[in-house]
Short mmCIF file of C-alpha atoms in Angstrom, two decimals:
data_model
loop_
_atom_site.label_atom_id
_atom_site.label_comp_id
_atom_site.label_asym_id
_atom_site.label_seq_id
_atom_site.Cartn_x
_atom_site.Cartn_y
_atom_site.Cartn_z
CA UNK A 1 0.00 0.00 0.00
CA UNK A 2 1.46 3.35 -0.98
CA UNK A 3 0.41 6.94 -0.59
CA UNK A 4 0.78 9.19 -3.59
CA UNK A 5 0.39 12.96 -3.69
CA UNK A 6 -1.99 14.54 -6.20
CA UNK A 7 -1.76 17.81 -8.10
CA UNK A 8 -3.98 19.60 -5.56
CA UNK A 9 -2.18 18.31 -2.49
CA UNK A 10 -4.67 15.55 -1.65
CA UNK A 11 -3.43 12.06 -0.89
CA UNK A 12 -4.59 9.01 -2.83
CA UNK A 13 -4.51 5.58 -1.19
CA UNK A 14 -3.84 2.71 -3.56
CA UNK A 15 -1.68 -0.20 -4.55
CA UNK A 16 1.75 0.06 -6.12
CA UNK A 17 0.56 -1.34 -9.45
CA UNK A 18 -2.23 1.29 -9.67
CA UNK A 19 -4.79 -1.49 -10.03
CA UNK A 20 -6.96 0.14 -7.38
CA UNK A 21 -7.18 3.76 -6.29
CA UNK A 22 -9.53 5.57 -3.89
CA UNK A 23 -9.78 9.33 -3.52
CA UNK A 24 -11.48 10.20 -0.19
CA UNK A 25 -12.40 13.70 -1.39
CA UNK A 26 -14.07 12.39 -4.55
CA UNK A 27 -15.84 9.65 -2.61
CA UNK A 28 -17.29 12.17 -0.15
CA UNK A 29 -18.41 14.41 -3.04
CA UNK A 30 -20.21 11.48 -4.73
CA UNK A 31 -21.91 10.60 -1.45
CA UNK A 32 -23.25 14.13 -1.02
CA UNK A 33 -24.53 14.33 -4.60
CA UNK A 34 -26.30 10.97 -4.36
CA UNK A 35 -28.01 11.96 -1.11
CA UNK A 36 -29.39 15.19 -2.58
CA UNK A 37 -33.14 15.37 -3.15
CA UNK A 38 -33.97 14.84 -6.83
CA UNK A 39 -36.08 17.66 -8.28
CA UNK A 40 -39.08 16.70 -10.42
CA UNK A 41 -38.46 17.10 -14.10
CA UNK A 42 -40.85 19.35 -16.01
CA UNK A 43 -41.36 18.90 -19.70
CA UNK A 44 -40.54 21.86 -21.87
CA UNK A 45 -44.04 22.14 -23.32
CA UNK A 46 -45.90 21.09 -20.15
CA UNK A 47 -48.43 23.62 -18.87
CA UNK A 48 -47.50 24.98 -15.44
CA UNK A 49 -48.72 28.00 -13.47
CA UNK A 50 -45.69 29.90 -14.78
CA UNK A 51 -46.21 29.25 -18.47
CA UNK A 52 -50.00 28.83 -18.60
CA UNK A 53 -50.47 32.49 -19.55
CA UNK A 54 -48.08 32.12 -22.47
CA UNK A 55 -49.87 28.96 -23.57
CA UNK A 56 -53.26 30.71 -23.62
CA UNK A 57 -51.83 33.66 -25.55
CA UNK A 58 -50.18 31.32 -28.07
CA UNK A 59 -53.62 29.80 -28.68
CA UNK A 60 -55.42 33.15 -28.98
CA UNK A 61 -52.83 35.04 -31.03
CA UNK A 62 -53.28 33.16 -34.34
CA UNK A 63 -57.04 33.59 -34.06
CA UNK A 64 -56.81 37.38 -33.83
CA UNK A 65 -56.43 37.22 -37.60
CA UNK A 66 -60.17 36.47 -37.76
CA UNK A 67 -61.22 39.73 -36.08
CA UNK A 68 -61.04 41.85 -39.29
CA UNK A 69 -62.87 39.07 -41.12
CA UNK A 70 -65.71 39.13 -38.61
CA UNK A 71 -65.93 42.92 -38.68
CA UNK A 72 -66.00 43.11 -42.48
CA UNK A 73 -68.53 40.30 -42.78
CA UNK A 74 -70.92 42.13 -40.47
CA UNK A 75 -70.92 45.35 -42.49
CA UNK A 76 -70.78 43.53 -45.81
CA UNK A 77 -74.08 41.84 -45.00
CA UNK A 78 -75.43 45.21 -43.85
CA UNK A 79 -74.61 46.79 -47.21
CA UNK A 80 -76.25 43.95 -49.13
CA UNK A 81 -79.41 44.36 -47.05
CA UNK A 82 -79.86 47.97 -48.19
CA UNK A 83 -80.66 47.30 -51.84
CA UNK A 84 -83.88 45.28 -51.56
CA UNK A 85 -85.85 47.64 -49.27
CA UNK A 86 -84.66 51.03 -50.56
CA UNK A 87 -83.79 50.76 -54.26
CA UNK A 88 -87.37 49.97 -55.41
CA UNK A 89 -88.59 53.19 -53.80
CA UNK A 90 -85.98 55.22 -55.67
CA UNK A 91 -86.80 53.45 -58.94
CA UNK A 92 -90.53 54.08 -58.49
CA UNK A 93 -89.86 57.80 -58.05
CA UNK A 94 -88.10 57.72 -61.44
CA UNK A 95 -91.22 56.20 -63.07
CA UNK A 96 -89.83 52.67 -63.38
CA UNK A 97 -92.19 49.71 -63.12
CA UNK A 98 -91.56 46.76 -60.83
CA UNK A 99 -90.70 44.41 -63.71
CA UNK A 100 -88.11 46.92 -64.92
CA UNK A 101 -86.12 47.44 -61.76
CA UNK A 102 -86.53 43.74 -61.05
CA UNK A 103 -83.86 43.19 -63.70
CA UNK A 104 -81.37 44.67 -61.26
CA UNK A 105 -81.81 41.79 -58.81
CA UNK A 106 -81.77 39.19 -61.58
CA UNK A 107 -78.56 40.61 -63.02
CA UNK A 108 -77.01 40.54 -59.56
CA UNK A 109 -77.26 36.74 -59.64
CA UNK A 110 -75.42 36.66 -62.96
CA UNK A 111 -72.64 38.70 -61.37
CA UNK A 112 -72.41 36.15 -58.56
CA UNK A 113 -71.79 33.42 -61.13
CA UNK A 114 -69.08 35.44 -62.85
CA UNK A 115 -67.42 36.29 -59.55
CA UNK A 116 -67.28 32.67 -58.43
CA UNK A 117 -65.40 31.73 -61.59
CA UNK A 118 -62.98 34.66 -61.32
CA UNK A 119 -62.30 34.11 -57.63
CA UNK A 120 -61.45 30.45 -58.25
CA UNK A 121 -58.86 31.46 -60.86
CA UNK A 122 -57.49 34.26 -58.68
CA UNK A 123 -57.17 31.97 -55.67
CA UNK A 124 -55.36 29.30 -57.66
CA UNK A 125 -52.88 31.60 -59.42
CA UNK A 126 -52.36 34.36 -56.82
CA UNK A 127 -53.82 33.82 -53.33
CA UNK A 128 -57.16 33.85 -51.49
CA UNK A 129 -56.09 37.06 -49.78
CA UNK A 130 -55.79 38.84 -53.14
CA UNK A 131 -59.33 37.84 -54.07
CA UNK A 132 -60.61 38.94 -50.68
CA UNK A 133 -59.02 42.39 -50.87
CA UNK A 134 -60.16 42.84 -54.46
CA UNK A 135 -63.73 42.03 -53.49
CA UNK A 136 -63.57 44.34 -50.48
CA UNK A 137 -62.37 47.36 -52.47
CA UNK A 138 -64.75 46.54 -55.32
CA UNK A 139 -67.71 46.39 -52.95
CA UNK A 140 -66.79 49.81 -51.57
CA UNK A 141 -66.73 51.29 -55.08
CA UNK A 142 -70.06 49.65 -55.92
CA UNK A 143 -71.70 50.94 -52.74
CA UNK A 144 -70.59 54.53 -53.30
CA UNK A 145 -71.73 54.42 -56.93
CA UNK A 146 -75.06 52.85 -56.01
CA UNK A 147 -75.75 55.56 -53.46
CA UNK A 148 -74.94 58.21 -56.06
CA UNK A 149 -77.84 57.00 -58.25
CA UNK A 150 -79.97 59.30 -56.12
CA UNK A 151 -79.03 62.24 -58.38
CA UNK A 152 -80.05 60.50 -61.62
CA UNK A 153 -83.42 61.88 -62.64
CA UNK A 154 -84.03 59.97 -65.89
CA UNK A 155 -85.62 56.57 -65.37
CA UNK A 156 -84.06 54.89 -68.40
CA UNK A 157 -80.58 56.07 -67.41
CA UNK A 158 -81.12 54.83 -63.88
CA UNK A 159 -82.26 51.44 -65.16
CA UNK A 160 -79.26 51.02 -67.46
CA UNK A 161 -76.71 52.07 -64.85
CA UNK A 162 -78.31 49.95 -62.15
CA UNK A 163 -78.21 46.82 -64.32
CA UNK A 164 -74.58 47.48 -65.22
CA UNK A 165 -73.67 48.06 -61.59
CA UNK A 166 -75.48 44.86 -60.61
CA UNK A 167 -73.13 42.80 -62.77
CA UNK A 168 -70.14 44.51 -61.21
CA UNK A 169 -71.50 44.38 -57.66
CA UNK A 170 -72.45 40.73 -57.86
CA UNK A 171 -69.03 39.86 -59.23
CA UNK A 172 -67.05 41.57 -56.47
CA UNK A 173 -69.43 40.31 -53.79
CA UNK A 174 -68.93 36.74 -54.96
CA UNK A 175 -65.16 37.21 -55.09
CA UNK A 176 -65.24 38.47 -51.52
CA UNK A 177 -67.37 35.59 -50.24
CA UNK A 178 -65.52 32.77 -52.00
CA UNK A 179 -62.11 34.14 -50.97
CA UNK A 180 -63.32 34.61 -47.40
CA UNK A 181 -64.23 30.95 -46.97
CA UNK A 182 -61.09 29.89 -48.81
CA UNK A 183 -58.93 31.81 -46.33
CA UNK A 184 -60.82 30.40 -43.37
CA UNK A 185 -60.42 26.79 -44.47
CA UNK A 186 -56.74 27.22 -45.39
CA UNK A 187 -55.56 29.20 -42.35
CA UNK A 188 -57.82 27.87 -39.58
CA UNK A 189 -57.95 24.20 -40.46
CA UNK A 190 -58.83 23.07 -36.93
CA UNK A 191 -61.63 25.61 -36.35
CA UNK A 192 -62.81 26.16 -39.93
CA UNK A 193 -66.30 24.79 -39.32
CA UNK A 194 -66.85 26.97 -36.26
CA UNK A 195 -65.70 30.10 -38.08
CA UNK A 196 -67.83 29.41 -41.14
CA UNK A 197 -70.88 28.93 -38.91
CA UNK A 198 -70.01 32.20 -37.16
CA UNK A 199 -69.83 33.99 -40.50
CA UNK A 200 -73.26 32.70 -41.47
CA UNK A 201 -74.65 33.85 -38.13
CA UNK A 202 -73.06 37.26 -38.65
CA UNK A 203 -74.68 37.46 -42.08
CA UNK A 204 -78.13 37.25 -40.52
CA UNK A 205 -77.33 39.65 -37.70
CA UNK A 206 -75.66 42.13 -40.05
CA UNK A 207 -78.60 42.02 -42.46
CA UNK A 208 -81.04 42.93 -39.71
CA UNK A 209 -78.78 45.63 -38.31
CA UNK A 210 -78.06 47.03 -41.79
CA UNK A 211 -81.72 47.42 -42.72
CA UNK A 212 -82.54 49.19 -39.46
CA UNK A 213 -79.44 51.40 -39.58
CA UNK A 214 -80.09 52.23 -43.23
CA UNK A 215 -83.61 53.41 -42.49
CA UNK A 216 -82.37 55.62 -39.66
CA UNK A 217 -79.67 57.15 -41.87
CA UNK A 218 -82.14 57.81 -44.70
CA UNK A 219 -84.43 59.61 -42.26
CA UNK A 220 -81.42 61.58 -41.08
CA UNK A 221 -80.60 62.87 -44.56
CA UNK A 222 -81.48 61.04 -47.80
CA UNK A 223 -81.06 57.85 -49.85
CA UNK A 224 -77.24 58.05 -50.39
CA UNK A 225 -76.25 58.35 -46.71
CA UNK A 226 -76.50 54.67 -45.62
CA UNK A 227 -74.58 53.54 -48.70
CA UNK A 228 -71.82 56.05 -48.06
CA UNK A 229 -71.56 55.28 -44.35
CA UNK A 230 -71.68 51.48 -44.53
CA UNK A 231 -69.49 51.35 -47.62
CA UNK A 232 -66.82 53.26 -45.71
CA UNK A 233 -67.19 50.96 -42.70
CA UNK A 234 -66.57 47.95 -44.94
CA UNK A 235 -63.28 49.44 -46.14
CA UNK A 236 -61.91 50.30 -42.68
CA UNK A 237 -60.50 46.80 -42.15
CA UNK A 238 -58.58 46.86 -45.46
CA UNK A 239 -55.23 48.07 -43.98
CA UNK A 240 -55.34 45.36 -41.29
CA UNK A 241 -56.01 42.61 -43.81
CA UNK A 242 -53.34 43.93 -46.16
CA UNK A 243 -50.65 43.84 -43.44
CA UNK A 244 -51.55 40.44 -42.06
CA UNK A 245 -48.69 37.94 -41.91
CA UNK A 246 -49.15 35.65 -44.93
CA UNK A 247 -46.94 32.79 -43.70
CA UNK A 248 -49.71 30.27 -43.21
CA UNK A 249 -51.43 31.58 -46.29
CA UNK A 250 -48.34 30.88 -48.39
CA UNK A 251 -48.36 27.32 -47.14
CA UNK A 252 -51.94 26.95 -48.33
CA UNK A 253 -51.04 28.45 -51.70
CA UNK A 254 -48.16 26.00 -52.04
CA UNK A 255 -50.60 23.18 -51.52
CA UNK A 256 -52.72 24.58 -54.32
CA UNK A 257 -49.67 24.86 -56.54
CA UNK A 258 -48.71 21.21 -56.17
CA UNK A 259 -49.13 19.28 -59.42
CA UNK A 260 -52.38 17.31 -59.38
CA UNK A 261 -52.43 13.58 -59.65
CA UNK A 262 -52.72 12.16 -63.11
CA UNK A 263 -56.37 11.35 -63.66
CA UNK A 264 -58.17 10.26 -66.78
CA UNK A 265 -59.88 13.09 -68.63
CA UNK A 266 -63.61 13.16 -68.00
CA UNK A 267 -65.89 14.57 -70.69
CA UNK A 268 -69.07 15.57 -68.93
CA UNK A 269 -70.89 16.63 -72.08
CA UNK A 270 -71.29 12.96 -72.98
CA UNK A 271 -73.82 12.68 -70.16
CA UNK A 272 -76.25 14.72 -72.25
CA UNK A 273 -76.97 11.75 -74.51
CA UNK A 274 -76.78 9.17 -71.73
CA UNK A 275 -80.37 7.93 -71.36
CA UNK A 276 -79.79 6.63 -67.84
CA UNK A 277 -78.35 9.98 -66.68
CA UNK A 278 -81.00 12.10 -68.43
#
């Protein structure tokens, strides 16, 4: 048995052939560390009282993106509710019959068809956000122009301009609606159904509020006032939507840009002479 000095002055007890060594200082240190109370391990992503607030905020923050959508949807439905109750009265004052100004509402449906086709192309080649913003600005222009029809005194001129504006208004309204639901389903995949149901509920509430508010504004001044006021309210959310972070939106666009699977070409027109189908 020999005693050897170490570099720090401690003595090591061991055999001459170094087959066995024992450092008393190291042994005591190991004993103390093993007797220490083990602290419970906490997972990095586990919710604790310290990080629960951050977890709630991380869940709420992505959904703040829907606030401008909800606001715009409310006033959009309010604007659309103004035409049916108030335009016929203006047309009747310009000596237009019911069947004449009824063409305005029929042409509006044609505009909806055109807008659905354009919005599908715009969503596929650009982004749903581009279609949404285009529809929002277009609806503002339509609303201001439609309110300005108040100063047209000739009935035939009013009829022609109203039918033309109906095509334009229906197109931009359809672009807005289709792009809205496209953004909801692409960005909020987990809560898309809840948000779509909320938008439909807002449509009904906004329609009722728009008709009542429009009547009060007409009594306050004249026919153009509700169109000017609500059209401006629709456009207020445009800067917020324009500056929204498009990261998740780009991911959705990339999914749309992926090459489709090779499928056999289907010619639907052949169903027209299929006796079983007809």
